[in-house]
Tab-separated table of C-alpha atoms and ligand atoms in Angstrom:
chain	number	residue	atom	x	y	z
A	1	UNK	CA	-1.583	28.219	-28.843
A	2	UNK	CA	-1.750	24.839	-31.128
A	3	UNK	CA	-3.876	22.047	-29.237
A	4	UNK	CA	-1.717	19.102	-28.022
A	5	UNK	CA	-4.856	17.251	-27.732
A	6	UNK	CA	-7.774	16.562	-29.842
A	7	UNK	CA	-10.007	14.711	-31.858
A	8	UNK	CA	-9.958	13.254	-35.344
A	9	UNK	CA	-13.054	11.355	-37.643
A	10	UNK	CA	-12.125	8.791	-39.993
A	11	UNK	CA	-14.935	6.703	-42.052
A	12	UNK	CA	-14.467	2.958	-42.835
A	13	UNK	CA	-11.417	2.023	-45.391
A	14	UNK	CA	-9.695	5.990	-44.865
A	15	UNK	CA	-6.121	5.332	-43.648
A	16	UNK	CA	-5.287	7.038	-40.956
A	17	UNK	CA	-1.443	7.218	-41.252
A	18	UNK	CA	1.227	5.037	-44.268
A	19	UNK	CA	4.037	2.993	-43.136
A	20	UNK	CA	6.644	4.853	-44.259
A	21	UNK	CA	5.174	8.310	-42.882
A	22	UNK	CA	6.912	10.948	-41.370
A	23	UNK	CA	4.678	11.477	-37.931
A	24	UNK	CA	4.667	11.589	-34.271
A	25	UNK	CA	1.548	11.863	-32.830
A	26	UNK	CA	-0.031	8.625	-30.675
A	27	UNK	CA	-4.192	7.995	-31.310
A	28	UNK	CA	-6.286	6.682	-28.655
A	29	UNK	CA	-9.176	5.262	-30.652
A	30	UNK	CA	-12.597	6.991	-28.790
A	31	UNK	CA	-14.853	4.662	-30.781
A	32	UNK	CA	-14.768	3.214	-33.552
A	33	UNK	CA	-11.632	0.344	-34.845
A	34	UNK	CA	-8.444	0.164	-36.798
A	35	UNK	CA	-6.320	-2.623	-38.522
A	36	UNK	CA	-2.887	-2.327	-38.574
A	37	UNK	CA	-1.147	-3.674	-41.741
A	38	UNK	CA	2.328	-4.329	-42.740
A	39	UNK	CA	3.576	-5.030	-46.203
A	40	UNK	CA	5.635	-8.433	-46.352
A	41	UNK	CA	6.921	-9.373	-50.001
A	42	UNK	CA	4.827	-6.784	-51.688
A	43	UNK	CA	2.136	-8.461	-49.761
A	44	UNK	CA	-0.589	-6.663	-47.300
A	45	UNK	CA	-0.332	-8.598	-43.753
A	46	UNK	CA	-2.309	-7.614	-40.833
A	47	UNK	CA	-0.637	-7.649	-37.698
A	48	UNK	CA	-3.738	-6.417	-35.216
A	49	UNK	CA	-6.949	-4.849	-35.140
A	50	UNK	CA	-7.401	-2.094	-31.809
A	51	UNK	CA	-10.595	-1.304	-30.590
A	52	UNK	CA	-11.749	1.696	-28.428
A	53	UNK	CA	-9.446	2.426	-25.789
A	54	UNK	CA	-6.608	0.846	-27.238
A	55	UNK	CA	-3.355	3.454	-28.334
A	56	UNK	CA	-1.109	3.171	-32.025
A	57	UNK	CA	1.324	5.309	-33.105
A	58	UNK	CA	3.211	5.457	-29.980
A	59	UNK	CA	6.197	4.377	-31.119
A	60	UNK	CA	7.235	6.996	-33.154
A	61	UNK	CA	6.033	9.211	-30.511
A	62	UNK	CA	8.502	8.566	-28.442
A	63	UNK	CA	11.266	8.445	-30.935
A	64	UNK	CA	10.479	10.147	-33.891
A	65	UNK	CA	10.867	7.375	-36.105
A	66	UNK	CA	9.069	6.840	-39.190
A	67	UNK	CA	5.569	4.765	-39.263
A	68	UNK	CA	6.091	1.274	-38.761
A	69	UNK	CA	3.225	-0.188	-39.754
A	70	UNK	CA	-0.308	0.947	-41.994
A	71	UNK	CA	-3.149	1.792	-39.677
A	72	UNK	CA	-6.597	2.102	-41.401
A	73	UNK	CA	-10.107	2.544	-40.259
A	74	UNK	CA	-12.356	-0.758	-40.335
A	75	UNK	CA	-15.529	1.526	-39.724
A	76	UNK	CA	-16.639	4.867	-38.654
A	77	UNK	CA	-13.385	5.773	-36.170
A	78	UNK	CA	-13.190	8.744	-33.722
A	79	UNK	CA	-9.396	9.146	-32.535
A	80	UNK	CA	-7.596	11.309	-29.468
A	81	UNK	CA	-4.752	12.960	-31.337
A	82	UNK	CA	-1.642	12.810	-28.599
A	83	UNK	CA	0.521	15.429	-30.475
A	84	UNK	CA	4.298	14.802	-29.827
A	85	UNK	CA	5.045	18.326	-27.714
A	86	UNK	CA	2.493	16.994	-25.183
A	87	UNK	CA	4.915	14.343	-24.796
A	88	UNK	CA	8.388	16.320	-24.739
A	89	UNK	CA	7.975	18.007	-21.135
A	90	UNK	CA	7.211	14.623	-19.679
A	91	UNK	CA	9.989	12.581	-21.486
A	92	UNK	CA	12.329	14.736	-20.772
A	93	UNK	CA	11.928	14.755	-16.942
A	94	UNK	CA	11.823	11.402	-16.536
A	95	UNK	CA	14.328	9.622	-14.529
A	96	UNK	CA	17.298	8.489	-16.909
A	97	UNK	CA	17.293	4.797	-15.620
A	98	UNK	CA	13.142	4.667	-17.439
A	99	UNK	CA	13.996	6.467	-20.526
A	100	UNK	CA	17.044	4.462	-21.271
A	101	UNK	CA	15.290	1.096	-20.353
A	102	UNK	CA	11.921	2.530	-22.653
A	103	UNK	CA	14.658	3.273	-25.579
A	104	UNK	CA	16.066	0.239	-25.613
A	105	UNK	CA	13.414	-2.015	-25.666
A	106	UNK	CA	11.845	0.337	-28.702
A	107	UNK	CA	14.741	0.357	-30.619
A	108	UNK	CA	14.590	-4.047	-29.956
A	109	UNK	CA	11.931	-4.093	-30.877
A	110	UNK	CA	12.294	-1.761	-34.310
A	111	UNK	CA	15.046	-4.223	-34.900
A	112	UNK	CA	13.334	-7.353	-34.589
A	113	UNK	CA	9.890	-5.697	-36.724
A	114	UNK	CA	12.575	-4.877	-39.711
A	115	UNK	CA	14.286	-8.136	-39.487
A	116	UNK	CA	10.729	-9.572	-39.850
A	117	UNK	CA	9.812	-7.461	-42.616
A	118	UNK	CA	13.410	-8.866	-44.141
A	119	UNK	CA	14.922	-5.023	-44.255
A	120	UNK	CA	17.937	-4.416	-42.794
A	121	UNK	CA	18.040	-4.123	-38.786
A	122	UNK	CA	18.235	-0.310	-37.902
A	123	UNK	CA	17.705	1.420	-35.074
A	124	UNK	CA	15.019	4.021	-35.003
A	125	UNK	CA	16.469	6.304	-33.069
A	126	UNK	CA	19.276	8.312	-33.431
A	127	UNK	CA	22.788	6.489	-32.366
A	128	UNK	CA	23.894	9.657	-31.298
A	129	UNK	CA	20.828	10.405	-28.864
A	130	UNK	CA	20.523	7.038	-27.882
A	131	UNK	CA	24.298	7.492	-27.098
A	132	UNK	CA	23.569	10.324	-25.029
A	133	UNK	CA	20.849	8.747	-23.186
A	134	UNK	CA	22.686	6.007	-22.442
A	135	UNK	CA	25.553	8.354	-20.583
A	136	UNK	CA	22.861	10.070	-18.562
A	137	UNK	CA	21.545	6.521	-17.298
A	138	UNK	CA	25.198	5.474	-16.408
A	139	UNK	CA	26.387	8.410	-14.726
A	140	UNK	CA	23.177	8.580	-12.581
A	141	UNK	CA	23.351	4.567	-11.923
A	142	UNK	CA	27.373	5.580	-10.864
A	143	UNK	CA	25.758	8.463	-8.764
A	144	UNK	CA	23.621	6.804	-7.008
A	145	UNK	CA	25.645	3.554	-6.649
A	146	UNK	CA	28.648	5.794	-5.040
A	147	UNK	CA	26.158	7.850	-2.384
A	148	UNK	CA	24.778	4.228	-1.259
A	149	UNK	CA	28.037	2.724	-0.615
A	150	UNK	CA	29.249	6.178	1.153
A	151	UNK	CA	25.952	5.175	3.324
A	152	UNK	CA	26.720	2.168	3.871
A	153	UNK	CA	30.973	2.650	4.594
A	154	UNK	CA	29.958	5.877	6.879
A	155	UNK	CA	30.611	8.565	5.346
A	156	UNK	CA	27.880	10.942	6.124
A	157	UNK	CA	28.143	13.082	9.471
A	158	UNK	CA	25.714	15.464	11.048
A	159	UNK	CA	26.576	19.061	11.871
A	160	UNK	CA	24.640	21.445	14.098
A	161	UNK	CA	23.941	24.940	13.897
A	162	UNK	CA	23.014	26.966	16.834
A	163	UNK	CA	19.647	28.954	16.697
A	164	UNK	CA	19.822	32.004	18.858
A	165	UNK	CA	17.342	33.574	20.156
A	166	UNK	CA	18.165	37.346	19.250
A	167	UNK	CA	16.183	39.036	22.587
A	168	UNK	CA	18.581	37.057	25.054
A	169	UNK	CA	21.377	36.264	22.772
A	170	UNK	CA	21.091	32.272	23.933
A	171	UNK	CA	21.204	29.307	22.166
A	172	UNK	CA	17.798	28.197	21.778
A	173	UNK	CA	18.256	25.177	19.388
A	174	UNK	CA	20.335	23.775	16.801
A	175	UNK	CA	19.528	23.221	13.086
A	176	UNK	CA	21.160	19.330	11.864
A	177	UNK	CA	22.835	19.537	8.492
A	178	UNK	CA	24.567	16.547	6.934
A	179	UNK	CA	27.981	16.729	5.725
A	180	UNK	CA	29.343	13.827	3.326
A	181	UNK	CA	33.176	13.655	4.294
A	182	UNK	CA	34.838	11.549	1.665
A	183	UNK	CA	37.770	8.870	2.470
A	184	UNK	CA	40.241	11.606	0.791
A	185	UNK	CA	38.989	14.402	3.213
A	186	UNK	CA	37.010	16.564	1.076
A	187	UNK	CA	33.537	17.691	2.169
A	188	UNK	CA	30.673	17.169	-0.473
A	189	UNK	CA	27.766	19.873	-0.493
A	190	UNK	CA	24.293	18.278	0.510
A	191	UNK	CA	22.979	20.754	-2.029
A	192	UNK	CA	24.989	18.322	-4.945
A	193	UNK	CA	23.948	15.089	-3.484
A	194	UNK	CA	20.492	15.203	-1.409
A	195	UNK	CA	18.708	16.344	-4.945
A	196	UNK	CA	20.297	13.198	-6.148
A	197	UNK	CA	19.087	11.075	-3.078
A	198	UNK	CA	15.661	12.683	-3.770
A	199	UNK	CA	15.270	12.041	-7.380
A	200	UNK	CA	16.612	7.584	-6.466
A	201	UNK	CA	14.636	7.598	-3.755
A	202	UNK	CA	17.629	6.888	-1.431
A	203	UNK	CA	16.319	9.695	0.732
A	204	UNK	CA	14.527	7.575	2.104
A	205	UNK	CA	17.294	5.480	3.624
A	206	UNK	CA	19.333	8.354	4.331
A	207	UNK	CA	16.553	10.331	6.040
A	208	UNK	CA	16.320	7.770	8.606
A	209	UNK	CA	19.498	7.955	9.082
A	210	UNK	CA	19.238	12.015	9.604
A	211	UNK	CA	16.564	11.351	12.188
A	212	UNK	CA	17.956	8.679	14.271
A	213	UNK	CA	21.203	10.585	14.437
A	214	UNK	CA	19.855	13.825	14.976
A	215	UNK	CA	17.550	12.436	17.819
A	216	UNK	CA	20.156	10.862	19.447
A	217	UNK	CA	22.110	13.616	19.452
A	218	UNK	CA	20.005	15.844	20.872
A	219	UNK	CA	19.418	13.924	24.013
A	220	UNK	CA	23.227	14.230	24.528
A	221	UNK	CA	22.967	18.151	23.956
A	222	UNK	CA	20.042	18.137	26.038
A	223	UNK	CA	22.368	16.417	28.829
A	224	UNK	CA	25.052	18.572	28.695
A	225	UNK	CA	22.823	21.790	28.923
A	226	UNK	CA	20.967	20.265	31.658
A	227	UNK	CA	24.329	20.048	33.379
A	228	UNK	CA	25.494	23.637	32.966
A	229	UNK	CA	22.213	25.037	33.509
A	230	UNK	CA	19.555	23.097	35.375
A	231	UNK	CA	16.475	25.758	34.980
A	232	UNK	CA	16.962	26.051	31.514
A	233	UNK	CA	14.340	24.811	28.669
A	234	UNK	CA	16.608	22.130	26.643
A	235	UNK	CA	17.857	23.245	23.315
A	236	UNK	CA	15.682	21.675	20.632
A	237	UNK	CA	16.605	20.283	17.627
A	238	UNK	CA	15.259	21.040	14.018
A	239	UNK	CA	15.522	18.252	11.853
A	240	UNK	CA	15.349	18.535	7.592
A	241	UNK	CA	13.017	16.363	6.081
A	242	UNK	CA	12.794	15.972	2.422
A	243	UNK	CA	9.231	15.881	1.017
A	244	UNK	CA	9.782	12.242	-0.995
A	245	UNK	CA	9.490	10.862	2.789
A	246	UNK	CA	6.440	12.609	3.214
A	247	UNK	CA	4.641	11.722	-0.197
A	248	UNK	CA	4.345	8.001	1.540
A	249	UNK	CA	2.660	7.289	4.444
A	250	UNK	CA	3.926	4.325	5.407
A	251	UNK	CA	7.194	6.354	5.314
A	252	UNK	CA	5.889	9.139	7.443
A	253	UNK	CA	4.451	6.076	9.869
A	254	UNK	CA	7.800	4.806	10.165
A	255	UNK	CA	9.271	8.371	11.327
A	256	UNK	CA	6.705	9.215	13.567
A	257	UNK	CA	7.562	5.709	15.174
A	258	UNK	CA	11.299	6.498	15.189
A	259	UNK	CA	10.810	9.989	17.133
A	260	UNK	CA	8.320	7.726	19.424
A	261	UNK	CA	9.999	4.842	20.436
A	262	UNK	CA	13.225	7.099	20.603
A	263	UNK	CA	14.267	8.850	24.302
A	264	UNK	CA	14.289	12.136	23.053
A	265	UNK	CA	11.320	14.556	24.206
A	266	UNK	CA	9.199	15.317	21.444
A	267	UNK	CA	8.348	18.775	22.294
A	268	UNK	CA	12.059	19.316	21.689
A	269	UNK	CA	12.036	17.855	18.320
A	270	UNK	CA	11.101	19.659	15.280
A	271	UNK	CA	10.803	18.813	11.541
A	272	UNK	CA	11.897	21.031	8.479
A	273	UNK	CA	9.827	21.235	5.758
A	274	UNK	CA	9.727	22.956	2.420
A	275	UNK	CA	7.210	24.758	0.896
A	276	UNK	CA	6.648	22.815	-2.158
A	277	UNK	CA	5.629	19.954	-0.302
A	278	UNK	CA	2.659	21.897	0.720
A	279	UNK	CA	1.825	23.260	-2.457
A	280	UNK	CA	2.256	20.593	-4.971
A	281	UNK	CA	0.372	17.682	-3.304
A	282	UNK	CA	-1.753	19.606	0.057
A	283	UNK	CA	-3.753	16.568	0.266
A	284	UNK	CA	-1.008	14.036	1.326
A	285	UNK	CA	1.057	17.228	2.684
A	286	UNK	CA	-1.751	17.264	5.425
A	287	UNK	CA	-1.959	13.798	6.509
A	288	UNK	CA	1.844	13.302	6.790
A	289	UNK	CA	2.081	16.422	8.767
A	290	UNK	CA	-0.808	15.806	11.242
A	291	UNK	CA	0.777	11.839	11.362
A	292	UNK	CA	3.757	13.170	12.132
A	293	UNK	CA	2.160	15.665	15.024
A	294	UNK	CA	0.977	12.388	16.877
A	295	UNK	CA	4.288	11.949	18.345
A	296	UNK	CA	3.880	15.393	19.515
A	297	UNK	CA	7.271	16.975	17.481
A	298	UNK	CA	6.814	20.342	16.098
A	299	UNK	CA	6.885	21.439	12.016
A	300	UNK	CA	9.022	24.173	10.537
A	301	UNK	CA	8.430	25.469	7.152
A	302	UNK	CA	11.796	26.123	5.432
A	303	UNK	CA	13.015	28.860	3.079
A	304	UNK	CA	9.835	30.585	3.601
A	305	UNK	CA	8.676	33.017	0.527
A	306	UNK	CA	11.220	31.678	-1.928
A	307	UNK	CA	8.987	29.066	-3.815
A	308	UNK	CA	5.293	29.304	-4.273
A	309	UNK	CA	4.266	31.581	-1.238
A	310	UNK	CA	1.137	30.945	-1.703
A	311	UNK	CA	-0.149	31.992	2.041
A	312	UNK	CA	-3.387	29.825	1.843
A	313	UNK	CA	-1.703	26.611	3.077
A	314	UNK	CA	-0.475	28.305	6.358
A	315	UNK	CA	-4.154	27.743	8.630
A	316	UNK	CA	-4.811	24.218	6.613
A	317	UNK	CA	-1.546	22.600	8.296
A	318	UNK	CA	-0.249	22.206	12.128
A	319	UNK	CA	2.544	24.923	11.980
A	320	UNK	CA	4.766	26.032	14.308
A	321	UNK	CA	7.519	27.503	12.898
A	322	UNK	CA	8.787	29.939	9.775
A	323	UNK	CA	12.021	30.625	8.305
A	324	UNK	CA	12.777	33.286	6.480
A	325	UNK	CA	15.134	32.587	3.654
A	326	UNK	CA	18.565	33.758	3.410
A	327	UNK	CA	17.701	35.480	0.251
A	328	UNK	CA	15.698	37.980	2.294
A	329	UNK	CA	18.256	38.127	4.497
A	330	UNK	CA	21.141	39.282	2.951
A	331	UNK	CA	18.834	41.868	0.786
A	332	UNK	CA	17.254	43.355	4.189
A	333	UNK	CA	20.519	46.032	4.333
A	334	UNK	CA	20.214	47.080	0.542
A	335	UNK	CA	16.815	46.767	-0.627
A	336	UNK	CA	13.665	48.594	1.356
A	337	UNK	CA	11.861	45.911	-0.757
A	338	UNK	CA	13.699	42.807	1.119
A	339	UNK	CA	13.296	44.586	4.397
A	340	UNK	CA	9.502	45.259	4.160
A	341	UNK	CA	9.489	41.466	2.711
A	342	UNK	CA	11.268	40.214	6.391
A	343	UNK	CA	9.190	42.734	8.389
A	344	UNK	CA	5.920	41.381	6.919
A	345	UNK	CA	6.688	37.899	7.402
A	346	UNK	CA	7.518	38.516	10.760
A	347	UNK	CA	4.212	40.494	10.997
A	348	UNK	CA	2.107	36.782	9.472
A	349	UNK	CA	4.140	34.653	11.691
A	350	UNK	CA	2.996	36.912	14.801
A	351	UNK	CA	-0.529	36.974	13.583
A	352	UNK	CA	-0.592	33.243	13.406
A	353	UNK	CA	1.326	32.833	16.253
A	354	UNK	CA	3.991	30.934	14.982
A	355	UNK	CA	7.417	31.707	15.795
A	356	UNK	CA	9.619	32.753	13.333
A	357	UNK	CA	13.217	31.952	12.947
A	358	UNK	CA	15.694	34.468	10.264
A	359	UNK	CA	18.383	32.025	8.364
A	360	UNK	CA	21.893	33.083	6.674
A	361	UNK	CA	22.501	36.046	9.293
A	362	UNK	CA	26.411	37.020	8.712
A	363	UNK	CA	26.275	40.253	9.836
A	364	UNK	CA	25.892	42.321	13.527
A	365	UNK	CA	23.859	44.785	11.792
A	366	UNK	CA	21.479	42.337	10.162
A	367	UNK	CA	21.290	40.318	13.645
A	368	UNK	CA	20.360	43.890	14.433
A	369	UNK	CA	17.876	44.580	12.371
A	370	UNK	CA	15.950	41.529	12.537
A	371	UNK	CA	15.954	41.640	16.269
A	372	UNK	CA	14.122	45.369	15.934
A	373	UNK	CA	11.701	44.297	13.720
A	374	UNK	CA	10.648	41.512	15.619
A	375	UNK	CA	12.058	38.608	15.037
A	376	UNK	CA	12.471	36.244	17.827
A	377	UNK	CA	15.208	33.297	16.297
A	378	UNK	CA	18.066	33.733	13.888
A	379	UNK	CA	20.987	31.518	13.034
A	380	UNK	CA	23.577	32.434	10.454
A	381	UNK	CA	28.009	32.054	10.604
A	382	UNK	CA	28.108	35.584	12.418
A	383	UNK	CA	26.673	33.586	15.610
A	384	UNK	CA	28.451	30.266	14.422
A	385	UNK	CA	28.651	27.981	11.485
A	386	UNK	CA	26.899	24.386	11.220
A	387	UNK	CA	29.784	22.533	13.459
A	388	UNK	CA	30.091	18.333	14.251
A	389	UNK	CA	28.681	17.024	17.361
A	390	UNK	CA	31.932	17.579	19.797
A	391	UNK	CA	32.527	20.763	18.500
A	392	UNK	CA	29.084	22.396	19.363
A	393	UNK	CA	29.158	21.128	23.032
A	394	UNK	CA	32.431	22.845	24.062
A	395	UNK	CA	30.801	25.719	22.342
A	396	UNK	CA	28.012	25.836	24.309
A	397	UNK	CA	30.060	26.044	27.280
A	398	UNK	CA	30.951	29.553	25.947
A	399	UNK	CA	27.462	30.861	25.663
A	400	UNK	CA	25.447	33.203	27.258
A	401	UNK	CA	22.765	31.629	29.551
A	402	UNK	CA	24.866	28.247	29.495
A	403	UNK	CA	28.228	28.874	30.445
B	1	C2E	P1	18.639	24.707	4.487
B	1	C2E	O1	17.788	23.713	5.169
B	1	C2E	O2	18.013	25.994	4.105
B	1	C2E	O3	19.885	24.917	5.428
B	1	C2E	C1	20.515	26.153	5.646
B	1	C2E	C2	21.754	26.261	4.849
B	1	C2E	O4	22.299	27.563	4.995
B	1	C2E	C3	22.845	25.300	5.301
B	1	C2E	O5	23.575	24.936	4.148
B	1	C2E	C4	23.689	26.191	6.213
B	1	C2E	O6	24.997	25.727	6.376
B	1	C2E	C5	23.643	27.463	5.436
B	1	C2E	N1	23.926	28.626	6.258
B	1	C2E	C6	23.629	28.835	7.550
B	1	C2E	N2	24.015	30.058	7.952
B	1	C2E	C7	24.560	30.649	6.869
B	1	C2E	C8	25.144	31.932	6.652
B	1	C2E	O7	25.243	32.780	7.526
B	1	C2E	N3	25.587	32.197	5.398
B	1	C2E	C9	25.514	31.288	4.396
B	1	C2E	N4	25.996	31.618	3.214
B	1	C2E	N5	24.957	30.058	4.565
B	1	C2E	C10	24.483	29.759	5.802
B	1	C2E	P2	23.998	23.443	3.901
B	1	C2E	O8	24.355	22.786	5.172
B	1	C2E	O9	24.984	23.481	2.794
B	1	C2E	O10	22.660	22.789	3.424
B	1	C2E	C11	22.077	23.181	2.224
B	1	C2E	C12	20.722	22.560	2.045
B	1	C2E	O11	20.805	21.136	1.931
B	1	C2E	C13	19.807	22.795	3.232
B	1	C2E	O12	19.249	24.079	3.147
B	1	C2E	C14	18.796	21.699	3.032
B	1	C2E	O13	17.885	22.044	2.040
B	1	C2E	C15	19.668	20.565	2.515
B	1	C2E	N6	20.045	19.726	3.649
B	1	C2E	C16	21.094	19.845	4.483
B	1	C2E	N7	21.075	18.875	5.419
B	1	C2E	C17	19.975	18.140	5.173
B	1	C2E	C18	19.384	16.982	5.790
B	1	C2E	O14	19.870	16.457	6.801
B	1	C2E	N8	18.233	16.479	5.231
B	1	C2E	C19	17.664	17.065	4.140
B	1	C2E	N9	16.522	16.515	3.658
B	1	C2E	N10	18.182	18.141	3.540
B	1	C2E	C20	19.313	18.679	4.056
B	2	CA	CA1	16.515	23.709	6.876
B	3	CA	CA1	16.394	27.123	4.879
């Protein structure tokens, strides 16, 4: 494997890279210090001297230009080599709106520097990338501007799924799922547009949004239920919750408040969470969670096994609930591997006493199956699909143990 990182010596007067050069590596200068030259009418004209600490050659890291400028060693100089590919992963996965505003203002500035030097004003990059670039920005600006006005004009609406429980074959709880209904009709997938509302941060808005609405109406399933049958435990409602909310605590503050100051009881209230929250930042992962535990709501871990499954976060956080994944699911009647996947979750969730709830169930026979190896929960479009508010209350009134 080539090293993306390391170091270089240069002694006093060596140069260190030629305006003009082909190159794309940065230099953080370890010790040691460098002038930086350009030529102006045939003429030598330094333009700065960096001392340890400070970076050159980033420019053409980031867009592959040639050298600007001369950079030469004023004494004994030990440099960090930052080789390009280090660079790639990184630039490439940052959000569209920063690499368009970082291109610009290098490809400015280029301009300007030649215009200086009296050449002719050229961008350094590509016009065709920058081109590109530029689209990507737009349409994500477009994106995001169209999901915060369908906010803002109403256009997002919370469907509930029942959650059975499989032993008794009543509905135990209901999972909220947003549905964007556009003004012509047509439903949008949250799959297309919460990724979106992840990677602008509009989550956040929109999460609240989720909460409040699936608080409130839970109290009013809770009322109904209460009304057909008085001795049963109110249905309870599992909520999604993206991890961007949790990777801020002021964020996670201002939910825990929400279920709080909010009529619904807490014990009936529980939050969805992914695995990768857990895995990728356990830290902060842990805080929000046991935050979010003050107000006495319980935590779900979503799509269990599919991501990481890497079991050592399950004792470090305040659990309550697994779900299996739907890709286990569906598997369980073909593959002996998928069905000794299920029945093994099932076995760590009884271990660990959490309860365990089996997503995506279409069929009798898997509703079946789960049930007889253990599983206590399912939910899935054999037992009903994810309906709006109205719809789900005249269907509990058809239910076993409510009707
Ligand atoms: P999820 O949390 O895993 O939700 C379960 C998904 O499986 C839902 O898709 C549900 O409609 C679907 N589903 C349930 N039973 C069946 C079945 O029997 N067969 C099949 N094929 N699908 C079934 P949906 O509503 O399209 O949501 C997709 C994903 O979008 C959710 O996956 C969740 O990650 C995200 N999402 C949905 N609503 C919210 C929300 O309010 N907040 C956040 N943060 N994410 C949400
Ligand atoms: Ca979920
Ligand atoms: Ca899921």
């Amino acid at each position: 494997m080539t090293k993306s990182v390391y170091s270089m010596q240069f002694s006093a007067g060596e140069e260190i890279f030629r305006i003009g050069d082909r190159g794309h590596n940065a230099f953080f200068i370890e010790t040691g210090r460098v002038e930086i030259s350009i030529a102006r009418n045939g003429e030598k004209v330094v333009v700065a001297e960096l001392d340890a600490g400070e970076i050159f050659g980033e420019m053409s890291m980031i867009d592959d230009a040639p050298r600007s400028a001369t950079v030469t060693a004023l004494e004994e100089t030990v440099v960090i080599v930052i080789e390009r590919s280090r660079m790639i992963q990184p630039l490439s996965s940052i959000d569209p709106m920063m690499n368009l505003l970082l291109r610009v203002v290098l490809t400015r500035f280029r301009n300007s520097q030649n215009q200086m030097m009296g050449l002719r004003a050229k961008s350094g990059e590509d016009a065709k990338s920058l081109d590109e670039i530029r689209r990507l920005a737009f349409d994500r600006i477009n994106a995001e501007k169209t999901l915060r006005e369908a906010l803002e004009a109403g256009e997002f609406e919370m469907h509930y799924q029942p959650i059975v429980d499989l032993d008794e074959g009543h509905v135990a709880g209901f999972e909220a799922l947003i549905r964007w209904r556009k003004k012509d009709g047509g439903f949008v997938s949250p799959v297309e547009f919460i990724p979106l509302a992840e990677e602008t941060g509009l989550i956040v808005e929109l999460g609240r949004w989720i909460l409040e609405t699936g608080l409130c109406d839970q109290i009013e399933l809770a009322g109904v239920c209460r009304a057909l049958a008085p001795d049963r435990k109110a249905p309870f409602m599992s909520i999604n919750v993206s991890g961007v909310q949790l990777s801020d605590m002021d964020e996670t503050r201002v939910l825990t408040d929400m279920v709080e100051s909010s009529n619904a009881v807490p014990a009936d209230i529980k939050l969805e969470i992914t695995e990768s929250l857990m895995v990728e930042n356990a830290d902060q992962a842990a805080a929000a969670l046991a935050k979010l535990r003050e107000s006495g709501v319980s935590i779900a871990i979503d799509d269990f096994g599919t991501g990481y499954s890497s079991l050592s976060y399950l004792h470090q956080f305040p659990l309550d609930t697994l779900k299996i994944d739907r890709a286990f699911v569906i598997n369980m009647d073909t593959s002996e591997n998928a069905r000794r996947i299920v029945l093994s979750i099932i076995q760590l969730a009884l271990a660990l006493d959490l309860n365990i709830v089996a997503e995506g169930i279409e069929e009798k026979r898997q509703m079946d199956a789960l049930r007889d190896l253990g599983c206590q929960y399912g939910q899935g479009y054999y037992m009903s699909k994810p309906q709006p508010l109205t719809d789900v209350i005249a269907f509990m009134k058809t239910m076993p143990g409510w009707k």
